[in-house]
């Protein structure tokens, strides 16, 4: 398993980011937002990743690090 920083992870395009989390990420939770979006929270390389998918068409809209640890804790405490 390789090791990346959040900045290095962000240098990849969307498709590559998805491939990396499929390979090395651990899904912590997922939730629906307004029955329009699915938000998944992963941990990978000692940081968190948030993936947002549009449920209407199944398209992944974004895959970004959660840079504020306090925000990640809010997810985990629900």
mmCIF file of N, CA and C in Angstrom:
data_model
loop_
_atom_site.group_PDB
_atom_site.id
_atom_site.type_symbol
_atom_site.label_atom_id
_atom_site.label_comp_id
_atom_site.label_asym_id
_atom_site.label_seq_id
_atom_site.Cartn_x
_atom_site.Cartn_y
_atom_site.Cartn_z
ATOM 1 N N UNK A 1 0.842 -1.183 0.000
ATOM 2 C CA UNK A 1 0.000 0.000 0.000
ATOM 3 C C UNK A 1 0.885 1.244 0.000
ATOM 4 N N UNK A 2 0.562 2.170 -0.885
ATOM 5 C CA UNK A 2 1.310 3.417 -0.920
ATOM 6 C C UNK A 2 0.803 4.347 0.173
ATOM 7 N N UNK A 3 1.490 5.465 0.364
ATOM 8 C CA UNK A 3 1.108 6.440 1.362
ATOM 9 C C UNK A 3 1.095 7.811 0.701
ATOM 10 N N UNK A 4 -0.006 8.540 0.837
ATOM 11 C CA UNK A 4 -0.154 9.843 0.214
ATOM 12 C C UNK A 4 -0.563 10.878 1.251
ATOM 13 N N UNK A 5 -0.242 12.125 0.973
ATOM 14 C CA UNK A 5 -0.758 13.232 1.768
ATOM 15 C C UNK A 5 -2.066 13.688 1.121
ATOM 16 N N UNK A 6 -2.885 14.452 1.846
ATOM 17 C CA UNK A 6 -4.096 14.986 1.214
ATOM 18 C C UNK A 6 -3.790 15.807 -0.042
ATOM 19 N N UNK A 7 -2.729 16.585 -0.025
ATOM 20 C CA UNK A 7 -2.368 17.395 -1.202
ATOM 21 C C UNK A 7 -2.002 16.512 -2.390
ATOM 22 N N UNK A 8 -1.264 15.446 -2.137
ATOM 23 C CA UNK A 8 -0.916 14.529 -3.228
ATOM 24 C C UNK A 8 -2.163 13.835 -3.765
ATOM 25 N N UNK A 9 -3.057 13.442 -2.876
ATOM 26 C CA UNK A 9 -4.310 12.810 -3.295
ATOM 27 C C UNK A 9 -5.116 13.763 -4.178
ATOM 28 N N UNK A 10 -5.149 15.033 -3.812
ATOM 29 C CA UNK A 10 -5.905 16.036 -4.584
ATOM 30 C C UNK A 10 -5.318 16.277 -5.969
ATOM 31 N N UNK A 11 -4.076 15.909 -6.177
ATOM 32 C CA UNK A 11 -3.459 16.119 -7.490
ATOM 33 C C UNK A 11 -3.982 15.129 -8.536
ATOM 34 N N UNK A 12 -4.646 14.057 -8.086
ATOM 35 C CA UNK A 12 -5.213 13.080 -9.015
ATOM 36 C C UNK A 12 -6.532 13.596 -9.576
ATOM 37 N N UNK A 13 -6.903 13.102 -10.765
ATOM 38 C CA UNK A 13 -8.227 13.432 -11.306
ATOM 39 C C UNK A 13 -9.283 12.608 -10.569
ATOM 40 N N UNK A 14 -10.547 12.922 -10.820
ATOM 41 C CA UNK A 14 -11.657 12.289 -10.103
ATOM 42 C C UNK A 14 -11.635 10.773 -10.250
ATOM 43 N N UNK A 15 -11.443 10.268 -11.460
ATOM 44 C CA UNK A 15 -11.438 8.826 -11.694
ATOM 45 C C UNK A 15 -10.334 8.158 -10.867
ATOM 46 N N UNK A 16 -9.146 8.751 -10.853
ATOM 47 C CA UNK A 16 -8.029 8.172 -10.101
ATOM 48 C C UNK A 16 -8.286 8.209 -8.604
ATOM 49 N N UNK A 17 -8.900 9.278 -8.116
ATOM 50 C CA UNK A 17 -9.222 9.360 -6.684
ATOM 51 C C UNK A 17 -10.169 8.230 -6.288
ATOM 52 N N UNK A 18 -11.161 7.970 -7.130
ATOM 53 C CA UNK A 18 -12.110 6.893 -6.855
ATOM 54 C C UNK A 18 -11.380 5.547 -6.844
ATOM 55 N N UNK A 19 -10.486 5.329 -7.782
ATOM 56 C CA UNK A 19 -9.750 4.066 -7.843
ATOM 57 C C UNK A 19 -8.895 3.866 -6.591
ATOM 58 N N UNK A 20 -8.287 4.940 -6.108
ATOM 59 C CA UNK A 20 -7.444 4.845 -4.907
ATOM 60 C C UNK A 20 -8.286 4.475 -3.691
ATOM 61 N N UNK A 21 -9.458 5.109 -3.525
ATOM 62 C CA UNK A 21 -10.263 4.750 -2.346
ATOM 63 C C UNK A 21 -10.850 3.349 -2.470
ATOM 64 N N UNK A 22 -11.128 2.897 -3.689
ATOM 65 C CA UNK A 22 -11.591 1.519 -3.853
ATOM 66 C C UNK A 22 -10.495 0.532 -3.464
ATOM 67 N N UNK A 23 -9.259 0.899 -3.760
ATOM 68 C CA UNK A 23 -8.137 -0.002 -3.491
ATOM 69 C C UNK A 23 -7.714 0.030 -2.019
ATOM 70 N N UNK A 24 -7.532 1.233 -1.462
ATOM 71 C CA UNK A 24 -6.920 1.356 -0.133
ATOM 72 C C UNK A 24 -7.824 1.967 0.928
ATOM 73 N N UNK A 25 -8.976 2.495 0.552
ATOM 74 C CA UNK A 25 -9.841 3.167 1.524
ATOM 75 C C UNK A 25 -10.685 2.198 2.330
ATOM 76 N N UNK A 26 -11.082 2.656 3.501
ATOM 77 C CA UNK A 26 -11.990 1.900 4.369
ATOM 78 C C UNK A 26 -13.243 2.745 4.549
ATOM 79 N N UNK A 27 -14.381 2.209 4.103
ATOM 80 C CA UNK A 27 -15.652 2.912 4.226
ATOM 81 C C UNK A 27 -16.072 2.939 5.685
ATOM 82 N N UNK A 28 -16.293 4.142 6.216
ATOM 83 C CA UNK A 28 -16.713 4.285 7.607
ATOM 84 C C UNK A 28 -18.229 4.407 7.731
ATOM 85 N N UNK A 29 -18.836 5.166 6.836
ATOM 86 C CA UNK A 29 -20.280 5.312 6.868
ATOM 87 C C UNK A 29 -20.763 5.919 5.567
ATOM 88 N N UNK A 30 -22.052 5.795 5.351
ATOM 89 C CA UNK A 30 -22.677 6.464 4.215
ATOM 90 C C UNK A 30 -24.060 6.922 4.646
ATOM 91 N N UNK A 31 -24.509 8.006 4.030
ATOM 92 C CA UNK A 31 -25.826 8.539 4.360
ATOM 93 C C UNK A 31 -26.412 9.203 3.128
ATOM 94 N N UNK A 32 -27.726 9.339 3.145
ATOM 95 C CA UNK A 32 -28.424 10.047 2.066
ATOM 96 C C UNK A 32 -28.699 11.470 2.524
ATOM 97 N N UNK A 33 -28.623 12.393 1.582
ATOM 98 C CA UNK A 33 -28.935 13.790 1.853
ATOM 99 C C UNK A 33 -30.090 14.166 0.937
ATOM 100 N N UNK A 34 -31.240 14.466 1.551
ATOM 101 C CA UNK A 34 -32.450 14.859 0.816
ATOM 102 C C UNK A 34 -32.862 13.842 -0.246
ATOM 103 N N UNK A 35 -32.482 12.596 -0.105
ATOM 104 C CA UNK A 35 -32.763 11.552 -1.099
ATOM 105 C C UNK A 35 -32.292 11.937 -2.497
ATOM 106 N N UNK A 36 -31.341 12.848 -2.570
ATOM 107 C CA UNK A 36 -30.769 13.279 -3.851
ATOM 108 C C UNK A 36 -29.295 12.898 -3.940
ATOM 109 N N UNK A 37 -28.606 12.918 -2.807
ATOM 110 C CA UNK A 37 -27.172 12.642 -2.783
ATOM 111 C C UNK A 37 -26.876 11.522 -1.793
ATOM 112 N N UNK A 38 -25.826 10.774 -2.098
ATOM 113 C CA UNK A 38 -25.270 9.822 -1.137
ATOM 114 C C UNK A 38 -23.881 10.330 -0.791
ATOM 115 N N UNK A 39 -23.615 10.430 0.492
ATOM 116 C CA UNK A 39 -22.310 10.878 0.970
ATOM 117 C C UNK A 39 -21.657 9.711 1.695
ATOM 118 N N UNK A 40 -20.460 9.374 1.270
ATOM 119 C CA UNK A 40 -19.698 8.307 1.919
ATOM 120 C C UNK A 40 -18.464 8.922 2.564
ATOM 121 N N UNK A 41 -18.116 8.432 3.733
ATOM 122 C CA UNK A 41 -16.907 8.875 4.427
ATOM 123 C C UNK A 41 -15.953 7.687 4.514
ATOM 124 N N UNK A 42 -14.759 7.889 4.010
ATOM 125 C CA UNK A 42 -13.702 6.877 4.033
ATOM 126 C C UNK A 42 -12.534 7.375 4.863
ATOM 127 N N UNK A 43 -11.742 6.453 5.366
ATOM 128 C CA UNK A 43 -10.440 6.795 5.921
ATOM 129 C C UNK A 43 -9.409 6.120 5.031
ATOM 130 N N UNK A 44 -8.355 6.865 4.735
ATOM 131 C CA UNK A 44 -7.287 6.370 3.876
ATOM 132 C C UNK A 44 -6.024 7.154 4.209
ATOM 133 N N UNK A 45 -4.920 6.477 4.371
ATOM 134 C CA UNK A 45 -3.622 7.123 4.636
ATOM 135 C C UNK A 45 -3.683 8.098 5.805
ATOM 136 N N UNK A 46 -4.443 7.801 6.837
ATOM 137 C CA UNK A 46 -4.552 8.629 8.041
ATOM 138 C C UNK A 46 -5.269 9.955 7.827
ATOM 139 N N UNK A 47 -6.128 10.043 6.814
ATOM 140 C CA UNK A 47 -7.019 11.190 6.679
ATOM 141 C C UNK A 47 -8.349 10.700 6.119
ATOM 142 N N UNK A 48 -9.338 11.559 6.187
ATOM 143 C CA UNK A 48 -10.692 11.210 5.754
ATOM 144 C C UNK A 48 -10.973 11.730 4.350
ATOM 145 N N UNK A 49 -11.790 10.974 3.621
ATOM 146 C CA UNK A 49 -12.222 11.338 2.266
ATOM 147 C C UNK A 49 -13.747 11.319 2.245
ATOM 148 N N UNK A 50 -14.326 12.337 1.637
ATOM 149 C CA UNK A 50 -15.769 12.393 1.457
ATOM 150 C C UNK A 50 -16.073 12.232 -0.028
ATOM 151 N N UNK A 51 -16.942 11.286 -0.339
ATOM 152 C CA UNK A 51 -17.375 11.055 -1.718
ATOM 153 C C UNK A 51 -18.862 11.402 -1.809
ATOM 154 N N UNK A 52 -19.225 12.242 -2.774
ATOM 155 C CA UNK A 52 -20.617 12.660 -2.951
ATOM 156 C C UNK A 52 -21.090 12.158 -4.313
ATOM 157 N N UNK A 53 -22.194 11.404 -4.300
ATOM 158 C CA UNK A 53 -22.776 10.840 -5.516
ATOM 159 C C UNK A 53 -24.196 11.372 -5.696
ATOM 160 N N UNK A 54 -24.536 11.745 -6.931
ATOM 161 C CA UNK A 54 -25.892 12.152 -7.288
ATOM 162 C C UNK A 54 -26.707 10.874 -7.507
ATOM 163 N N UNK A 55 -27.709 10.643 -6.674
ATOM 164 C CA UNK A 55 -28.489 9.412 -6.759
ATOM 165 C C UNK A 55 -29.396 9.367 -7.982
ATOM 166 N N UNK A 56 -29.690 10.519 -8.563
ATOM 167 C CA UNK A 56 -30.584 10.538 -9.731
ATOM 168 C C UNK A 56 -29.934 9.899 -10.952
ATOM 169 N N UNK A 57 -28.602 10.048 -11.064
ATOM 170 C CA UNK A 57 -27.925 9.490 -12.238
ATOM 171 C C UNK A 57 -26.727 8.604 -11.877
ATOM 172 N N UNK A 58 -26.436 8.454 -10.584
ATOM 173 C CA UNK A 58 -25.337 7.606 -10.140
ATOM 174 C C UNK A 58 -23.962 8.195 -10.356
ATOM 175 N N UNK A 59 -23.900 9.463 -10.737
ATOM 176 C CA UNK A 59 -22.621 10.098 -11.037
ATOM 177 C C UNK A 59 -21.947 10.602 -9.765
ATOM 178 N N UNK A 60 -20.664 10.282 -9.632
ATOM 179 C CA UNK A 60 -19.878 10.796 -8.513
ATOM 180 C C UNK A 60 -19.555 12.253 -8.822
ATOM 181 N N UNK A 61 -19.960 13.137 -7.923
ATOM 182 C CA UNK A 61 -19.766 14.566 -8.130
ATOM 183 C C UNK A 61 -18.420 15.063 -7.621
ATOM 184 N N UNK A 62 -18.011 14.527 -6.477
ATOM 185 C CA UNK A 62 -16.716 14.946 -5.942
ATOM 186 C C UNK A 62 -16.185 13.910 -4.966
ATOM 187 N N UNK A 63 -14.879 13.886 -4.850
ATOM 188 C CA UNK A 63 -14.170 13.028 -3.911
ATOM 189 C C UNK A 63 -13.040 13.879 -3.366
ATOM 190 N N UNK A 64 -13.200 14.341 -2.125
ATOM 191 C CA UNK A 64 -12.269 15.311 -1.550
ATOM 192 C C UNK A 64 -11.882 14.924 -0.130
ATOM 193 N N UNK A 65 -10.655 15.266 0.277
ATOM 194 C CA UNK A 65 -10.288 15.083 1.678
ATOM 195 C C UNK A 65 -11.130 15.983 2.584
ATOM 196 N N UNK A 66 -11.434 15.483 3.768
ATOM 197 C CA UNK A 66 -12.049 16.294 4.810
ATOM 198 C C UNK A 66 -10.890 16.826 5.633
ATOM 199 N N UNK A 67 -10.551 18.089 5.413
ATOM 200 C CA UNK A 67 -9.343 18.647 6.003
ATOM 201 C C UNK A 67 -9.537 19.087 7.447
ATOM 202 N N UNK A 68 -10.759 19.303 7.860
ATOM 203 C CA UNK A 68 -11.036 19.708 9.226
ATOM 204 C C UNK A 68 -11.438 18.472 10.022
ATOM 205 N N UNK A 69 -10.564 18.035 10.916
ATOM 206 C CA UNK A 69 -10.824 16.839 11.706
ATOM 207 C C UNK A 69 -12.090 16.934 12.543
ATOM 208 N N UNK A 70 -12.445 18.149 12.986
ATOM 209 C CA UNK A 70 -13.661 18.324 13.776
ATOM 210 C C UNK A 70 -14.901 18.004 12.949
ATOM 211 N N UNK A 71 -14.876 18.327 11.657
ATOM 212 C CA UNK A 71 -15.999 18.004 10.783
ATOM 213 C C UNK A 71 -16.116 16.488 10.637
ATOM 214 N N UNK A 72 -15.002 15.819 10.470
ATOM 215 C CA UNK A 72 -15.030 14.358 10.363
ATOM 216 C C UNK A 72 -15.605 13.739 11.633
ATOM 217 N N UNK A 73 -15.283 14.289 12.790
ATOM 218 C CA UNK A 73 -15.815 13.761 14.047
ATOM 219 C C UNK A 73 -17.327 13.913 14.120
ATOM 220 N N UNK A 74 -17.863 14.976 13.519
ATOM 221 C CA UNK A 74 -19.314 15.143 13.499
ATOM 222 C C UNK A 74 -19.981 13.992 12.754
ATOM 223 N N UNK A 75 -19.373 13.550 11.658
ATOM 224 C CA UNK A 75 -19.898 12.409 10.925
ATOM 225 C C UNK A 75 -19.907 11.170 11.805
ATOM 226 N N UNK A 76 -18.820 10.967 12.489
ATOM 227 C CA UNK A 76 -18.628 9.721 13.222
ATOM 228 C C UNK A 76 -19.459 9.656 14.495
ATOM 229 N N UNK A 77 -19.903 10.791 15.001
ATOM 230 C CA UNK A 77 -20.686 10.811 16.240
ATOM 231 C C UNK A 77 -22.177 10.690 16.004
ATOM 232 N N UNK A 78 -22.614 10.544 14.773
ATOM 233 C CA UNK A 78 -24.055 10.448 14.482
ATOM 234 C C UNK A 78 -24.500 9.011 14.514
#
